[in-house]
Amino acid sequence: MQDEMDILKEVGTIAAAHGGIALSEILDRRINLIIPSVDMVSCSQMSNKLGKGKLGIAVIFKLLTGLKGDAVFILDEQNAFKLISMSHKTKNDERSPAVLTEVGLSTLKEIGNIVTGAYLSAIGIMLKKVILTYPPTLISGTVDEVFNLALSSSKSDDYALLIEAIFEEENEKIEGGFYLIISQESAGDIKKACKQMLEDINKK
């Protein structure tokens, strides 16, 4: 029997399909974007979900319309380098950069923009709302520091939607995460929309 998380995972799968197509066009290689897991927890439980002390790079989007909160696309340092390397090597040249340059950081921001935009668009269709964001901010630090910043304006009873993201290429697999940190009200809207979709499915 399906539940709310199943609906959100299906939404994530739709978003991943669109995001994978966009990434493939930009990187000029076949990229599969997979969303293997989705979870929703209160912000007070977030500390139990983070890799403390692990260095990461994050692209943070402040939500402008449709939902109240922030969207965070994050990769640990190792996976960030792997994703930059994947984006810069050509089909005929397997060599790739091993340092973070302005171009590399710009690439991460653009990829974060694609992944975030695809998921927010899918959520927006489910909610029948237009979800827009302010221009993204790219920051680096430990994973828990990144989230302390993202959670600084949230309340303990706000929610975080945790979406695992895996980028698969023929010879590479990169793991990252997309986190939607939203107000209690916005979480309620999402749960209500999921419940309605479940009722519609059960009527068929």
PDB file of C-alpha atoms in Angstrom:
ATOM      1  CA  MET A   1       0.000   0.000   0.000  1.00  0.00           C
ATOM      2  CA  GLN A   2       1.339   3.407  -0.960  1.00  0.00           C
ATOM      3  CA  ASP A   3       1.939   6.174   1.573  1.00  0.00           C
ATOM      4  CA  GLU A   4       3.026   9.806   1.453  1.00  0.00           C
ATOM      5  CA  MET A   5       6.711   8.946   1.050  1.00  0.00           C
ATOM      6  CA  ASP A   6       5.896   6.732  -1.943  1.00  0.00           C
ATOM      7  CA  ILE A   7       4.177   9.692  -3.606  1.00  0.00           C
ATOM      8  CA  LEU A   8       7.140  11.960  -2.881  1.00  0.00           C
ATOM      9  CA  LYS A   9       9.523   9.345  -4.253  1.00  0.00           C
ATOM     10  CA  GLU A  10       7.470   9.141  -7.446  1.00  0.00           C
ATOM     11  CA  VAL A  11       7.649  12.933  -7.708  1.00  0.00           C
ATOM     12  CA  GLY A  12      11.405  12.627  -7.223  1.00  0.00           C
ATOM     13  CA  THR A  13      11.633  10.009  -9.971  1.00  0.00           C
ATOM     14  CA  ILE A  14       9.832  12.328 -12.398  1.00  0.00           C
ATOM     15  CA  ALA A  15      12.154  15.184 -11.423  1.00  0.00           C
ATOM     16  CA  ALA A  16      15.199  12.931 -11.823  1.00  0.00           C
ATOM     17  CA  ALA A  17      14.174  12.018 -15.362  1.00  0.00           C
ATOM     18  CA  HIS A  18      13.941  15.677 -16.382  1.00  0.00           C
ATOM     19  CA  GLY A  19      17.106  16.587 -14.489  1.00  0.00           C
ATOM     20  CA  GLY A  20      19.039  13.710 -16.047  1.00  0.00           C
ATOM     21  CA  ILE A  21      18.079  14.831 -19.558  1.00  0.00           C
ATOM     22  CA  ALA A  22      19.171  18.407 -18.833  1.00  0.00           C
ATOM     23  CA  LEU A  23      22.482  17.260 -17.327  1.00  0.00           C
ATOM     24  CA  SER A  24      23.148  14.960 -20.267  1.00  0.00           C
ATOM     25  CA  GLU A  25      22.670  17.843 -22.697  1.00  0.00           C
ATOM     26  CA  ILE A  26      24.949  20.179 -20.748  1.00  0.00           C
ATOM     27  CA  LEU A  27      27.698  17.613 -20.088  1.00  0.00           C
ATOM     28  CA  ASP A  28      27.431  16.032 -23.545  1.00  0.00           C
ATOM     29  CA  ARG A  29      27.301  12.519 -22.100  1.00  0.00           C
ATOM     30  CA  ARG A  30      24.584  10.169 -20.848  1.00  0.00           C
ATOM     31  CA  ILE A  31      23.829  10.927 -17.194  1.00  0.00           C
ATOM     32  CA  ASN A  32      21.217   9.052 -15.191  1.00  0.00           C
ATOM     33  CA  LEU A  33      19.941  10.902 -12.140  1.00  0.00           C
ATOM     34  CA  ILE A  34      18.429   8.502  -9.630  1.00  0.00           C
ATOM     35  CA  ILE A  35      16.431   9.279  -6.467  1.00  0.00           C
ATOM     36  CA  PRO A  36      16.699   6.085  -4.371  1.00  0.00           C
ATOM     37  CA  SER A  37      15.262   7.427  -1.123  1.00  0.00           C
ATOM     38  CA  VAL A  38      13.086  10.218   0.248  1.00  0.00           C
ATOM     39  CA  ASP A  39      12.401  11.020   3.890  1.00  0.00           C
ATOM     40  CA  MET A  40      10.752  13.845   5.822  1.00  0.00           C
ATOM     41  CA  VAL A  41      11.924  14.684   9.345  1.00  0.00           C
ATOM     42  CA  SER A  42      11.525  17.590  11.710  1.00  0.00           C
ATOM     43  CA  CYS A  43      14.403  20.062  11.722  1.00  0.00           C
ATOM     44  CA  SER A  44      15.119  19.072  15.322  1.00  0.00           C
ATOM     45  CA  GLN A  45      15.976  15.557  14.034  1.00  0.00           C
ATOM     46  CA  MET A  46      18.329  16.767  11.285  1.00  0.00           C
ATOM     47  CA  SER A  47      21.476  16.432  13.391  1.00  0.00           C
ATOM     48  CA  ASN A  48      21.018  12.650  13.401  1.00  0.00           C
ATOM     49  CA  LYS A  49      21.002  12.577   9.589  1.00  0.00           C
ATOM     50  CA  LEU A  50      24.199  14.528   8.891  1.00  0.00           C
ATOM     51  CA  GLY A  51      27.744  13.368   8.348  1.00  0.00           C
ATOM     52  CA  LYS A  52      29.378  15.459  11.054  1.00  0.00           C
ATOM     53  CA  GLY A  53      32.887  16.694  10.360  1.00  0.00           C
ATOM     54  CA  LYS A  54      32.762  15.664   6.700  1.00  0.00           C
ATOM     55  CA  LEU A  55      33.711  18.467   4.308  1.00  0.00           C
ATOM     56  CA  GLY A  56      31.136  19.413   1.723  1.00  0.00           C
ATOM     57  CA  ILE A  57      30.138  21.961  -0.902  1.00  0.00           C
ATOM     58  CA  ALA A  58      26.561  23.184  -1.010  1.00  0.00           C
ATOM     59  CA  VAL A  59      24.375  25.295  -3.254  1.00  0.00           C
ATOM     60  CA  ILE A  60      21.684  27.013  -1.183  1.00  0.00           C
ATOM     61  CA  PHE A  61      18.492  28.481  -2.649  1.00  0.00           C
ATOM     62  CA  LYS A  62      16.170  30.732  -0.663  1.00  0.00           C
ATOM     63  CA  LEU A  63      12.594  30.004  -1.748  1.00  0.00           C
ATOM     64  CA  LEU A  64      10.796  33.071  -3.068  1.00  0.00           C
ATOM     65  CA  THR A  65       7.286  31.819  -3.873  1.00  0.00           C
ATOM     66  CA  GLY A  66       5.172  28.680  -3.460  1.00  0.00           C
ATOM     67  CA  LEU A  67       6.862  27.338  -0.315  1.00  0.00           C
ATOM     68  CA  LYS A  68       8.503  28.913   2.718  1.00  0.00           C
ATOM     69  CA  GLY A  69      12.064  27.790   3.360  1.00  0.00           C
ATOM     70  CA  ASP A  70      15.320  26.881   1.657  1.00  0.00           C
ATOM     71  CA  ALA A  71      16.546  24.269  -0.809  1.00  0.00           C
ATOM     72  CA  VAL A  72      20.054  22.856  -0.342  1.00  0.00           C
ATOM     73  CA  PHE A  73      21.970  20.759  -2.873  1.00  0.00           C
ATOM     74  CA  ILE A  74      25.058  19.286  -1.231  1.00  0.00           C
ATOM     75  CA  LEU A  75      27.962  16.988  -2.081  1.00  0.00           C
ATOM     76  CA  ASP A  76      30.763  15.874   0.175  1.00  0.00           C
ATOM     77  CA  GLU A  77      34.195  17.005  -1.008  1.00  0.00           C
ATOM     78  CA  GLN A  78      35.124  13.715  -2.692  1.00  0.00           C
ATOM     79  CA  ASN A  79      31.900  13.507  -4.699  1.00  0.00           C
ATOM     80  CA  ALA A  80      32.117  17.208  -5.599  1.00  0.00           C
ATOM     81  CA  PHE A  81      35.534  16.627  -7.195  1.00  0.00           C
ATOM     82  CA  LYS A  82      34.218  13.550  -9.005  1.00  0.00           C
ATOM     83  CA  LEU A  83      31.254  15.499 -10.409  1.00  0.00           C
ATOM     84  CA  ILE A  84      33.484  18.348 -11.578  1.00  0.00           C
ATOM     85  CA  SER A  85      35.843  15.828 -13.167  1.00  0.00           C
ATOM     86  CA  MET A  86      32.941  14.149 -14.944  1.00  0.00           C
ATOM     87  CA  SER A  87      31.745  17.466 -16.313  1.00  0.00           C
ATOM     88  CA  HIS A  88      35.152  18.564 -17.646  1.00  0.00           C
ATOM     89  CA  LYS A  89      36.554  15.459 -19.278  1.00  0.00           C
ATOM     90  CA  THR A  90      35.654  14.898 -22.907  1.00  0.00           C
ATOM     91  CA  LYS A  91      34.575  11.662 -24.498  1.00  0.00           C
ATOM     92  CA  ASN A  92      38.035  11.242 -26.000  1.00  0.00           C
ATOM     93  CA  ASP A  93      40.019  12.468 -22.997  1.00  0.00           C
ATOM     94  CA  GLU A  94      39.645  10.763 -19.642  1.00  0.00           C
ATOM     95  CA  ARG A  95      41.943  13.242 -17.918  1.00  0.00           C
ATOM     96  CA  SER A  96      40.155  15.711 -15.663  1.00  0.00           C
ATOM     97  CA  PRO A  97      40.969  18.531 -13.252  1.00  0.00           C
ATOM     98  CA  ALA A  98      41.694  17.666  -9.625  1.00  0.00           C
ATOM     99  CA  VAL A  99      41.416  21.137  -8.111  1.00  0.00           C
ATOM    100  CA  LEU A 100      38.510  23.434  -7.409  1.00  0.00           C
ATOM    101  CA  THR A 101      38.642  26.343  -9.850  1.00  0.00           C
ATOM    102  CA  GLU A 102      36.172  29.141 -10.540  1.00  0.00           C
ATOM    103  CA  VAL A 103      34.976  27.115 -13.519  1.00  0.00           C
ATOM    104  CA  GLY A 104      34.541  24.052 -11.315  1.00  0.00           C
ATOM    105  CA  LEU A 105      32.572  25.971  -8.702  1.00  0.00           C
ATOM    106  CA  SER A 106      30.436  27.509 -11.437  1.00  0.00           C
ATOM    107  CA  THR A 107      29.766  24.005 -12.756  1.00  0.00           C
ATOM    108  CA  LEU A 108      28.633  22.797  -9.325  1.00  0.00           C
ATOM    109  CA  LYS A 109      26.322  25.783  -9.021  1.00  0.00           C
ATOM    110  CA  GLU A 110      24.814  25.088 -12.435  1.00  0.00           C
ATOM    111  CA  ILE A 111      24.323  21.387 -11.679  1.00  0.00           C
ATOM    112  CA  GLY A 112      22.777  22.281  -8.314  1.00  0.00           C
ATOM    113  CA  ASN A 113      20.483  24.675 -10.147  1.00  0.00           C
ATOM    114  CA  ILE A 114      19.354  21.932 -12.550  1.00  0.00           C
ATOM    115  CA  VAL A 115      18.722  19.324  -9.830  1.00  0.00           C
ATOM    116  CA  THR A 116      16.956  21.793  -7.548  1.00  0.00           C
ATOM    117  CA  GLY A 117      14.909  23.315 -10.363  1.00  0.00           C
ATOM    118  CA  ALA A 118      13.742  19.913 -11.584  1.00  0.00           C
ATOM    119  CA  TYR A 119      12.563  18.833  -8.126  1.00  0.00           C
ATOM    120  CA  LEU A 120      10.926  22.145  -7.238  1.00  0.00           C
ATOM    121  CA  SER A 121       9.133  22.126 -10.587  1.00  0.00           C
ATOM    122  CA  ALA A 122       7.779  18.630  -9.901  1.00  0.00           C
ATOM    123  CA  ILE A 123       6.695  19.610  -6.374  1.00  0.00           C
ATOM    124  CA  GLY A 124       5.101  22.758  -7.791  1.00  0.00           C
ATOM    125  CA  ILE A 125       3.017  20.712 -10.251  1.00  0.00           C
ATOM    126  CA  MET A 126       1.845  18.487  -7.382  1.00  0.00           C
ATOM    127  CA  LEU A 127       0.919  21.517  -5.264  1.00  0.00           C
ATOM    128  CA  LYS A 128      -0.437  23.501  -8.234  1.00  0.00           C
ATOM    129  CA  LYS A 129       1.907  26.349  -7.256  1.00  0.00           C
ATOM    130  CA  VAL A 130       4.736  28.216  -8.940  1.00  0.00           C
ATOM    131  CA  ILE A 131       7.895  27.736  -6.849  1.00  0.00           C
ATOM    132  CA  LEU A 132      10.605  30.308  -7.535  1.00  0.00           C
ATOM    133  CA  THR A 133      13.941  30.873  -5.792  1.00  0.00           C
ATOM    134  CA  TYR A 134      16.391  33.700  -5.282  1.00  0.00           C
ATOM    135  CA  PRO A 135      19.786  33.324  -7.022  1.00  0.00           C
ATOM    136  CA  PRO A 136      21.780  30.519  -5.351  1.00  0.00           C
ATOM    137  CA  THR A 137      24.656  30.880  -2.918  1.00  0.00           C
ATOM    138  CA  LEU A 138      27.556  28.424  -3.020  1.00  0.00           C
ATOM    139  CA  ILE A 139      29.325  27.710   0.277  1.00  0.00           C
ATOM    140  CA  SER A 140      31.811  25.157   1.562  1.00  0.00           C
ATOM    141  CA  GLY A 141      32.549  23.784   5.019  1.00  0.00           C
ATOM    142  CA  THR A 142      31.642  20.748   7.077  1.00  0.00           C
ATOM    143  CA  VAL A 143      28.237  19.258   6.290  1.00  0.00           C
ATOM    144  CA  ASP A 144      26.865  20.135   9.722  1.00  0.00           C
ATOM    145  CA  GLU A 145      28.116  23.746   9.405  1.00  0.00           C
ATOM    146  CA  VAL A 146      26.329  24.056   6.076  1.00  0.00           C
ATOM    147  CA  PHE A 147      23.078  22.891   7.588  1.00  0.00           C
ATOM    148  CA  ASN A 148      23.439  25.036  10.682  1.00  0.00           C
ATOM    149  CA  LEU A 149      23.521  27.977   8.271  1.00  0.00           C
ATOM    150  CA  ALA A 150      20.555  26.694   6.273  1.00  0.00           C
ATOM    151  CA  LEU A 151      18.602  25.976   9.469  1.00  0.00           C
ATOM    152  CA  SER A 152      19.456  29.296  11.134  1.00  0.00           C
ATOM    153  CA  SER A 153      16.120  30.878  10.190  1.00  0.00           C
ATOM    154  CA  SER A 154      14.016  27.745  10.725  1.00  0.00           C
ATOM    155  CA  LYS A 155      12.078  26.678  13.798  1.00  0.00           C
ATOM    156  CA  SER A 156      12.393  23.363  15.617  1.00  0.00           C
ATOM    157  CA  ASP A 157       8.949  22.293  14.368  1.00  0.00           C
ATOM    158  CA  ASP A 158       9.794  23.065  10.732  1.00  0.00           C
ATOM    159  CA  TYR A 159      10.531  20.141   8.430  1.00  0.00           C
ATOM    160  CA  ALA A 160      13.305  18.899   6.182  1.00  0.00           C
ATOM    161  CA  LEU A 161      12.575  16.807   3.116  1.00  0.00           C
ATOM    162  CA  LEU A 162      15.659  14.639   2.482  1.00  0.00           C
ATOM    163  CA  ILE A 163      16.170  13.424  -1.081  1.00  0.00           C
ATOM    164  CA  GLU A 164      19.148  11.228  -1.936  1.00  0.00           C
ATOM    165  CA  ALA A 165      20.571  11.873  -5.413  1.00  0.00           C
ATOM    166  CA  ILE A 166      22.863   9.581  -7.409  1.00  0.00           C
ATOM    167  CA  PHE A 167      24.485  10.625 -10.683  1.00  0.00           C
ATOM    168  CA  GLU A 168      25.383   7.641 -12.829  1.00  0.00           C
ATOM    169  CA  GLU A 169      27.564   7.707 -15.902  1.00  0.00           C
ATOM    170  CA  GLU A 170      28.954   4.688 -17.750  1.00  0.00           C
ATOM    171  CA  ASN A 171      32.108   4.521 -15.583  1.00  0.00           C
ATOM    172  CA  GLU A 172      31.201   6.684 -12.598  1.00  0.00           C
ATOM    173  CA  LYS A 173      28.753   6.887  -9.714  1.00  0.00           C
ATOM    174  CA  ILE A 174      28.411  10.040  -7.647  1.00  0.00           C
ATOM    175  CA  GLU A 175      26.292  10.409  -4.513  1.00  0.00           C
ATOM    176  CA  GLY A 176      24.814  13.660  -3.286  1.00  0.00           C
ATOM    177  CA  GLY A 177      21.761  14.994  -1.576  1.00  0.00           C
ATOM    178  CA  PHE A 178      18.991  17.506  -2.006  1.00  0.00           C
ATOM    179  CA  TYR A 179      17.339  18.919   1.099  1.00  0.00           C
ATOM    180  CA  LEU A 180      14.179  20.993   1.169  1.00  0.00           C
ATOM    181  CA  ILE A 181      13.932  22.804   4.505  1.00  0.00           C
ATOM    182  CA  ILE A 182      10.393  24.112   4.815  1.00  0.00           C
ATOM    183  CA  SER A 183       8.016  25.631   7.317  1.00  0.00           C
ATOM    184  CA  GLN A 184       5.481  23.535   9.172  1.00  0.00           C
ATOM    185  CA  GLU A 185       2.780  25.143   7.038  1.00  0.00           C
ATOM    186  CA  SER A 186       4.504  24.198   3.769  1.00  0.00           C
ATOM    187  CA  ALA A 187       5.102  20.645   5.015  1.00  0.00           C
ATOM    188  CA  GLY A 188       1.394  20.448   5.756  1.00  0.00           C
ATOM    189  CA  ASP A 189       0.581  21.561   2.193  1.00  0.00           C
ATOM    190  CA  ILE A 190       2.820  18.826   0.774  1.00  0.00           C
ATOM    191  CA  LYS A 191       1.319  16.144   3.032  1.00  0.00           C
ATOM    192  CA  LYS A 192      -2.188  17.297   2.101  1.00  0.00           C
ATOM    193  CA  ALA A 193      -1.375  17.099  -1.618  1.00  0.00           C
ATOM    194  CA  CYS A 194       0.115  13.599  -1.148  1.00  0.00           C
ATOM    195  CA  LYS A 195      -2.995  12.474   0.738  1.00  0.00           C
ATOM    196  CA  GLN A 196      -5.213  13.782  -2.049  1.00  0.00           C
ATOM    197  CA  MET A 197      -3.162  11.962  -4.684  1.00  0.00           C
ATOM    198  CA  LEU A 198      -3.404   8.729  -2.659  1.00  0.00           C
ATOM    199  CA  GLU A 199      -7.187   9.105  -2.427  1.00  0.00           C
ATOM    200  CA  ASP A 200      -7.397   9.696  -6.191  1.00  0.00           C
ATOM    201  CA  ILE A 201      -5.281   6.580  -6.832  1.00  0.00           C
ATOM    202  CA  ASN A 202      -7.418   4.444  -4.536  1.00  0.00           C
ATOM    203  CA  LYS A 203     -10.598   5.574  -6.323  1.00  0.00           C
ATOM    204  CA  LYS A 204      -9.355   4.175  -9.630  1.00  0.00           C
TER     205      LYS A 204
END
